[in-house]
Amino acid sequence: MNVQFLNEQHKSRFELARSSMPAMQRADRSKLAFIFLITGDRSLRKKVSPYIHLKDGRFLWPDTIVDRAFSDHRDALLTLAMQFLSNVKATAPIHLMDDLSDDQLKLALNAIIVRRTGIAEEQLYDKTDERYFYYM
């Protein structure tokens, strides 16, 4: 299954965040799905900004994030993001369909794909690019 980003800006934000993560965390599909969600939704990114600093690569994971400050179950996208980190299996599909806009639903479904199958790292350099051969 191919993962679809909302736009090029979402893709570049995600790649920047993933590249700033420690190597072991890049393989964690739950964390990648969480990062996929927050890089695609501005309001969600603002809510987690005290804990997640995408540009610096500072990530405070579930122990600090999953607390009563995020117990607002009216925000379906935030609930899904928190469930990716806590491995709770509680979000009903009908909850996602009813409460999310079209773009948010697309984002949520693709984040679920990332959580299930992971996401392949793309080549950083095109093999026809001379910089690729310089670093070989």
XYZ file of N, CA and C in Angstrom:
408
model
N 0.842 -1.178 0.000
C 0.000 0.000 0.000
C 0.886 1.241 0.000
N 0.558 2.147 -0.856
C 1.314 3.389 -0.926
C 0.709 4.433 -0.010
N 1.570 5.135 0.670
C 1.146 6.220 1.546
C 1.076 7.496 0.720
N -0.016 8.235 0.883
C -0.189 9.488 0.153
C -0.119 10.653 1.130
N 0.764 11.575 0.840
C 0.861 12.790 1.641
C -0.199 13.769 1.156
N -0.587 14.696 2.021
C -1.597 15.684 1.642
C -1.081 16.603 0.544
N 0.182 16.989 0.646
C 0.812 17.866 -0.346
C 2.325 17.776 -0.173
N 3.053 18.514 -0.985
C 4.522 18.477 -0.914
C 5.040 19.047 0.404
N 4.341 20.034 0.934
C 4.755 20.623 2.210
C 4.650 19.589 3.330
N 3.583 18.815 3.330
C 3.418 17.754 4.319
C 4.546 16.737 4.185
N 4.849 16.368 2.959
C 5.912 15.388 2.722
C 7.261 15.915 3.212
N 7.577 17.161 2.908
C 8.876 17.709 3.329
C 8.948 17.858 4.847
N 7.838 18.251 5.489
C 7.803 18.333 6.954
C 8.028 16.964 7.582
N 7.369 15.944 7.016
C 7.516 14.588 7.536
C 8.955 14.098 7.375
N 9.534 14.314 6.202
C 10.914 13.874 5.957
C 11.891 14.584 6.891
N 11.678 15.876 7.128
C 12.524 16.625 8.052
C 12.412 16.057 9.463
N 11.181 15.800 9.905
C 10.970 15.256 11.246
C 11.579 13.863 11.368
N 11.367 13.025 10.367
C 11.897 11.661 10.423
C 13.422 11.673 10.421
N 14.017 12.557 9.656
C 15.485 12.600 9.614
C 16.080 13.112 10.922
N 15.313 13.874 11.698
C 15.820 14.376 12.974
C 15.595 13.392 14.124
N 14.854 12.314 13.866
C 14.605 11.305 14.896
C 15.834 10.414 15.061
N 16.061 9.896 16.276
C 17.124 8.903 16.447
C 16.848 7.674 15.571
N 17.898 7.006 15.146
C 17.779 5.900 14.188
C 16.831 4.799 14.664
N 16.867 4.460 15.940
C 15.999 3.380 16.435
C 14.525 3.766 16.360
N 14.227 5.042 16.556
C 12.836 5.478 16.529
C 12.293 5.572 15.114
N 13.173 5.711 14.124
C 12.722 5.761 12.730
C 12.089 4.454 12.289
N 12.401 3.369 12.969
C 11.836 2.066 12.626
C 10.531 1.789 13.372
N 10.186 2.622 14.325
C 8.973 2.429 15.121
C 7.771 2.971 14.345
N 6.931 2.062 13.865
C 5.798 2.466 13.026
C 4.787 3.319 13.781
N 4.624 3.086 15.072
C 3.691 3.899 15.861
C 4.137 5.354 15.905
N 5.422 5.554 16.130
C 5.946 6.920 16.191
C 5.916 7.576 14.816
N 6.193 6.803 13.769
C 6.120 7.357 12.414
C 4.694 7.766 12.062
N 3.711 6.959 12.467
C 2.308 7.300 12.210
C 1.921 8.570 12.967
N 2.397 8.686 14.202
C 2.144 9.883 15.000
C 2.750 11.112 14.319
N 4.006 11.000 13.878
C 4.683 12.100 13.193
C 3.967 12.430 11.884
N 3.490 11.396 11.184
C 2.748 11.606 9.943
C 1.512 12.469 10.209
N 0.795 12.171 11.288
C -0.401 12.953 11.627
C -0.063 14.395 11.982
N 0.914 14.584 12.862
C 1.157 15.954 13.323
C 1.824 16.820 12.262
N 2.531 16.217 11.314
C 3.116 17.033 10.249
C 2.080 17.400 9.196
N 0.935 16.732 9.208
C -0.098 17.010 8.226
C -1.216 17.912 8.705
N -1.317 18.135 10.011
C -2.421 18.927 10.547
C -1.884 20.031 11.456
N -2.122 21.270 11.079
C -1.584 22.419 11.809
C -2.110 22.503 13.242
N -3.399 22.308 13.445
C -3.947 22.434 14.801
C -3.407 21.336 15.717
N -3.238 20.152 15.183
C -2.669 19.056 15.971
C -1.206 19.352 16.310
N -0.483 19.914 15.354
C 0.921 20.263 15.574
C 1.044 21.303 16.691
N 0.121 22.265 16.731
C 0.149 23.282 17.783
C -0.132 22.667 19.156
N -1.036 21.688 19.198
C -1.383 21.066 20.478
C -0.226 20.280 21.077
N 0.584 19.667 20.246
C 1.692 18.853 20.765
C 3.021 19.600 20.764
N 3.012 20.868 20.348
C 4.270 21.619 20.241
C 5.058 21.738 21.552
N 4.429 21.746 22.730
C 5.258 21.768 23.948
C 6.084 20.490 24.139
N 5.690 19.413 23.492
C 6.347 18.121 23.695
C 7.165 17.659 22.499
N 6.755 18.061 21.313
C 7.390 17.596 20.080
C 7.959 18.805 19.342
N 9.267 18.814 19.166
C 9.942 19.886 18.428
C 10.519 19.266 17.169
N 9.813 19.405 16.072
C 10.184 18.721 14.837
C 11.521 19.193 14.284
N 11.770 20.486 14.332
C 12.995 21.011 13.722
C 14.248 20.624 14.502
N 14.146 20.614 15.844
C 15.320 20.286 16.667
C 15.500 18.785 16.835
N 14.443 18.028 16.580
C 14.526 16.592 16.805
C 14.355 16.228 18.266
N 13.661 17.077 19.033
C 13.398 16.761 20.444
C 11.994 16.196 20.557
N 11.910 14.963 20.992
C 10.633 14.265 21.086
C 10.466 13.731 22.502
N 9.414 14.158 23.171
C 9.057 13.592 24.465
C 7.867 12.674 24.208
N 8.088 11.394 24.311
C 7.093 10.425 23.872
C 6.041 10.126 24.926
N 5.312 9.024 24.858
C 4.048 8.800 25.564
C 4.013 9.111 27.045
N 5.101 8.862 27.761
C 5.045 9.069 29.204
C 4.690 10.508 29.545
N 5.162 11.442 28.744
C 4.898 12.847 29.035
C 3.698 13.385 28.279
N 3.398 12.795 27.132
C 2.299 13.322 26.320
C 0.945 12.803 26.774
N 0.854 11.519 27.043
C -0.437 10.925 27.376
C -0.750 11.246 28.833
N -1.398 12.345 29.034
C -1.816 12.753 30.367
C -3.179 13.425 30.275
N -3.616 13.988 31.347
C -4.968 14.549 31.356
C -5.109 15.788 30.471
N -4.021 16.405 30.064
C -4.105 17.560 29.162
C -4.628 17.149 27.795
N -4.456 15.887 27.456
C -4.902 15.395 26.161
C -6.075 14.436 26.293
N -6.855 14.586 27.325
C -7.977 13.672 27.525
C -9.252 14.152 26.837
N -9.133 15.164 25.995
C -10.280 15.681 25.256
C -10.623 14.722 24.121
N -11.652 13.917 24.319
C -12.008 12.898 23.329
C -12.881 13.458 22.209
N -13.120 14.765 22.209
C -13.913 15.359 21.134
C -13.084 15.572 19.874
N -11.776 15.590 20.000
C -10.888 15.771 18.856
C -10.455 14.393 18.361
N -11.087 13.920 17.292
C -10.846 12.559 16.801
C -9.418 12.367 16.314
N -8.842 13.375 15.677
C -7.478 13.254 15.163
C -6.468 13.181 16.308
N -6.663 13.989 17.341
C -5.792 13.944 18.511
C -5.932 12.600 19.224
N -7.153 12.108 19.332
C -7.384 10.805 19.955
C -6.650 9.708 19.198
N -6.736 9.730 17.880
C -6.039 8.737 17.064
C -4.528 8.847 17.253
N -4.009 10.065 17.263
C -2.563 10.267 17.449
C -2.099 9.714 18.793
N -2.850 9.979 19.843
C -2.480 9.481 21.168
C -2.569 7.957 21.233
N -3.531 7.386 20.509
C -3.662 5.935 20.507
C -2.529 5.263 19.744
N -1.965 5.946 18.759
C -0.785 5.401 18.087
C 0.353 5.242 19.085
N 0.520 6.218 19.959
C 1.624 6.171 20.912
C 1.368 5.223 22.067
N 0.126 5.140 22.522
C -0.164 4.320 23.699
C -0.575 2.896 23.348
N -0.707 2.593 22.062
C -1.121 1.266 21.584
C -2.490 0.841 22.104
N -3.351 1.820 22.384
C -4.724 1.539 22.776
C -5.530 1.337 21.504
N -6.370 0.331 21.498
C -7.173 0.046 20.310
C -8.626 0.400 20.611
N -8.952 1.704 20.446
C -10.284 2.119 20.845
C -11.018 3.019 19.861
N -10.355 3.573 18.859
C -11.027 4.498 17.952
C -11.905 3.738 16.975
N -13.177 4.058 16.979
C -14.108 3.414 16.053
C -14.055 4.137 14.714
N -14.125 3.398 13.614
C -14.103 4.047 12.296
C -15.215 5.075 12.118
N -16.362 4.832 12.697
C -17.481 5.765 12.558
C -17.142 7.104 13.228
N -16.373 7.042 14.310
C -15.925 8.247 15.008
C -15.043 9.080 14.083
N -14.163 8.420 13.339
C -13.295 9.133 12.401
C -14.100 9.707 11.242
N -15.018 8.924 10.709
C -15.787 9.370 9.541
C -16.676 10.562 9.861
N -17.256 10.570 11.033
C -18.202 11.630 11.384
C -17.529 12.925 11.826
N -16.385 12.820 12.488
C -15.798 13.988 13.130
C -14.693 14.675 12.340
N -14.231 14.069 11.252
C -13.094 14.630 10.527
C -13.515 15.234 9.193
N -12.787 16.271 8.789
C -12.990 16.830 7.451
C -12.410 15.850 6.429
N -12.618 16.119 5.156
C -12.104 15.220 4.115
C -10.581 15.102 4.162
N -9.890 16.230 4.308
C -8.425 16.190 4.382
C -7.945 15.469 5.634
N -8.617 15.702 6.754
C -8.235 15.025 7.987
C -8.481 13.525 7.893
N -9.569 13.131 7.233
C -9.848 11.706 7.061
C -8.783 11.052 6.188
N -8.400 11.729 5.113
C -7.330 11.211 4.253
C -6.038 11.077 5.050
N -5.745 12.077 5.862
C -4.556 12.049 6.702
C -4.617 10.883 7.691
N -5.765 10.705 8.339
C -5.923 9.629 9.321
C -5.786 8.252 8.675
N -6.408 8.055 7.531
C -6.333 6.752 6.862
C -4.908 6.433 6.417
N -4.193 7.426 5.931
C -2.804 7.195 5.533
C -1.903 6.975 6.742
N -2.205 7.626 7.861
C -1.444 7.377 9.090
C -1.674 5.948 9.579
N -2.884 5.447 9.404
C -3.175 4.057 9.768
C -2.359 3.111 8.892
N -2.216 3.445 7.618
C -1.383 2.633 6.717
C 0.074 2.674 7.178
N 0.558 3.852 7.559
C 1.931 3.970 8.066
C 2.094 3.112 9.312
N 1.112 3.148 10.201
C 1.175 2.359 11.438
C 1.194 0.867 11.139
N 0.458 0.456 10.140
C 0.354 -0.973 9.826
C 1.547 -1.490 9.020
N 1.971 -0.746 8.007
C 2.997 -1.263 7.097
C 4.322 -0.524 7.165
N 4.357 0.632 7.819
C 5.576 1.430 7.818
C 5.638 2.276 6.561
N 6.732 2.974 6.406
C 6.912 3.824 5.234
C 8.369 3.709 4.813
N 8.577 3.492 3.543
C 9.934 3.293 3.036
C 10.679 4.618 2.983
N 11.941 4.571 3.367
C 12.770 5.767 3.243
C 13.176 5.914 1.798
N 13.002 7.102 1.291
C 13.365 7.368 -0.098
C 14.855 7.653 -0.187
N 15.367 7.483 -1.373
C 16.769 7.818 -1.601
C 16.962 9.304 -1.337
N 17.980 9.639 -0.583
C 18.261 11.047 -0.329
C 18.838 11.723 -1.558
N 19.562 10.968 -2.333
C 20.177 11.528 -3.537
C 19.766 10.697 -4.736
N 19.466 11.367 -5.784
C 19.177 10.696 -7.041
C 20.486 10.126 -7.581
N 20.438 8.906 -8.085
C 21.670 8.265 -8.539
C 22.276 8.959 -9.752
N 21.526 9.791 -10.425
C 22.092 10.543 -11.544
C 22.727 11.845 -11.070
N 22.492 12.181 -9.822
C 23.057 13.406 -9.264
C 24.530 13.168 -8.934
N 25.386 14.091 -9.314
C 26.823 13.913 -9.098
C 27.182 13.850 -7.621
N 26.358 14.444 -6.740
C 26.636 14.379 -5.303
C 26.540 12.952 -4.788
N 25.688 12.139 -5.399
C 25.539 10.744 -5.001
C 26.870 10.015 -5.157
N 27.540 10.230 -6.257
C 28.800 9.544 -6.525
C 29.932 10.091 -5.661
N 29.831 11.355 -5.295
C 30.860 11.961 -4.456
C 30.901 11.300 -3.084
N 29.724 10.953 -2.539
C 29.647 10.381 -1.194
C 29.758 8.866 -1.172
N 29.855 8.226 -2.305
C 29.936 6.762 -2.362
C 31.244 6.264 -1.811
